[in-house]
XYZ file of C-alpha atoms in Angstrom:
100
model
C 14.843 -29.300 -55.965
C 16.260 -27.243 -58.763
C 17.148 -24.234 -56.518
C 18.677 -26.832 -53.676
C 20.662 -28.824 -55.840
C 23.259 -25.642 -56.610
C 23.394 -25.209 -52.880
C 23.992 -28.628 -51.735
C 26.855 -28.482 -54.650
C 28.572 -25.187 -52.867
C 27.924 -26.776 -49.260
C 29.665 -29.799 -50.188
C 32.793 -28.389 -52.344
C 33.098 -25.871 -49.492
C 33.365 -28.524 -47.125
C 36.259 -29.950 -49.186
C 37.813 -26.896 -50.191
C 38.153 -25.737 -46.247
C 38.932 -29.515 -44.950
C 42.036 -28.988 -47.759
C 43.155 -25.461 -46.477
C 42.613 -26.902 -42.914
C 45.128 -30.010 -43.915
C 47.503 -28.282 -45.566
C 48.132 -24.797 -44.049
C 49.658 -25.142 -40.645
C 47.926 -21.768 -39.979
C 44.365 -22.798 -40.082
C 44.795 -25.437 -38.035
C 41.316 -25.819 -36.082
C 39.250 -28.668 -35.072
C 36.839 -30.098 -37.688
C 33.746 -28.279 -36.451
C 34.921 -24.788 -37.617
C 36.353 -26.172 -40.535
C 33.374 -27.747 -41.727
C 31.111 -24.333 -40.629
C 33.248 -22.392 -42.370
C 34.107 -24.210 -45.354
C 30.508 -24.145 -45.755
C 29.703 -21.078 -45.265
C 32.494 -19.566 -47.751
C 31.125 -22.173 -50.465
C 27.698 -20.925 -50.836
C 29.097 -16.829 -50.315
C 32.089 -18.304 -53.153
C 29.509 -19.582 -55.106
C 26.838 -16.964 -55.258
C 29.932 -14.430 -55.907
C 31.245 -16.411 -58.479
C 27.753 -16.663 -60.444
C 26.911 -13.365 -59.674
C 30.424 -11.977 -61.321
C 29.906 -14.434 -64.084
C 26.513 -13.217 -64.781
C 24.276 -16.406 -63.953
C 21.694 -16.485 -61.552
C 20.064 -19.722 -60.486
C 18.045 -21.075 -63.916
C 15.855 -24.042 -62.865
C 15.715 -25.618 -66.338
C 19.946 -24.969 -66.739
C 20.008 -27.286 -62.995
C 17.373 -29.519 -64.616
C 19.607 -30.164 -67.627
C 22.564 -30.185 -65.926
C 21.404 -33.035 -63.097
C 20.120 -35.349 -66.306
C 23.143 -34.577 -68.262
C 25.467 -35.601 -65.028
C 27.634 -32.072 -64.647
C 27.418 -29.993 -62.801
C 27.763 -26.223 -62.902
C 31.675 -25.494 -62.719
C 30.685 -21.790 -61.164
C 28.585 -23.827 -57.934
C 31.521 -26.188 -57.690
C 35.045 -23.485 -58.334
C 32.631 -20.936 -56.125
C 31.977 -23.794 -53.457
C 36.202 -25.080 -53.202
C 37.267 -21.137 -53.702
C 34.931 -19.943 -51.204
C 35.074 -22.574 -48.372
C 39.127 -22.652 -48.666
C 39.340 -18.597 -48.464
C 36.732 -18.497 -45.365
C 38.578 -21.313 -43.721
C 42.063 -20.007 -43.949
C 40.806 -16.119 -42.271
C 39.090 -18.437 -39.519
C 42.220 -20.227 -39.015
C 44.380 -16.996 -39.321
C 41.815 -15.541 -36.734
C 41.579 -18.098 -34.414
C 45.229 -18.695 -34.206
C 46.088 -15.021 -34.076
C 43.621 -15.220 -30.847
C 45.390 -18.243 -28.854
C 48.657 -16.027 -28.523
């Protein structure tokens, strides 16, 4: 569970960071399936590049404390929004660019 728990974090932030691209550039506009795959997808990549740029790998007893404490890790979660919201907006851009 300590290894999941930073994953589920970037799954979940991606999903709201590309659902928020997805709403509010006109660009990106896709149905909610590629939205949610990608925003996703781009939160775990956002969030392993984030902690691997910051320095910090997964540490099993820094999740422990963190979960009992109630935070979470702010590079999972600013990974998991940046991530899923960049990923989003190039499948957008890429998908629209292909209707035309």
């Amino acid at each position: 569970m300590e290894t999941l728990l930073p994953i589920i974090v970037q799954i979940v932030t991606g999903i709201i960071g590309g659902q928020a691209v997805g709403a509010a550039v006109k660009q990106a506009a896709m149905s909610q399936l590629p939205k949610i795959l990608s925003g996703a997808i781009g939160g775990v990549a956002g969030g392993a590049i984030l902690g691997k740029l910051m320095g910090a790998g997964i540490d099993p007893a820094a999740v422990a404390s963190a979960v009992s404490s109630g935070s979470f890790n702010v590079q999972n979660i600013v990974g998991g929004v940046g991530g899923g919201a960049i990923l989003t907006a190039i499948v957008g851009a890429v998908m629209n660019s292909m209707k035309k």
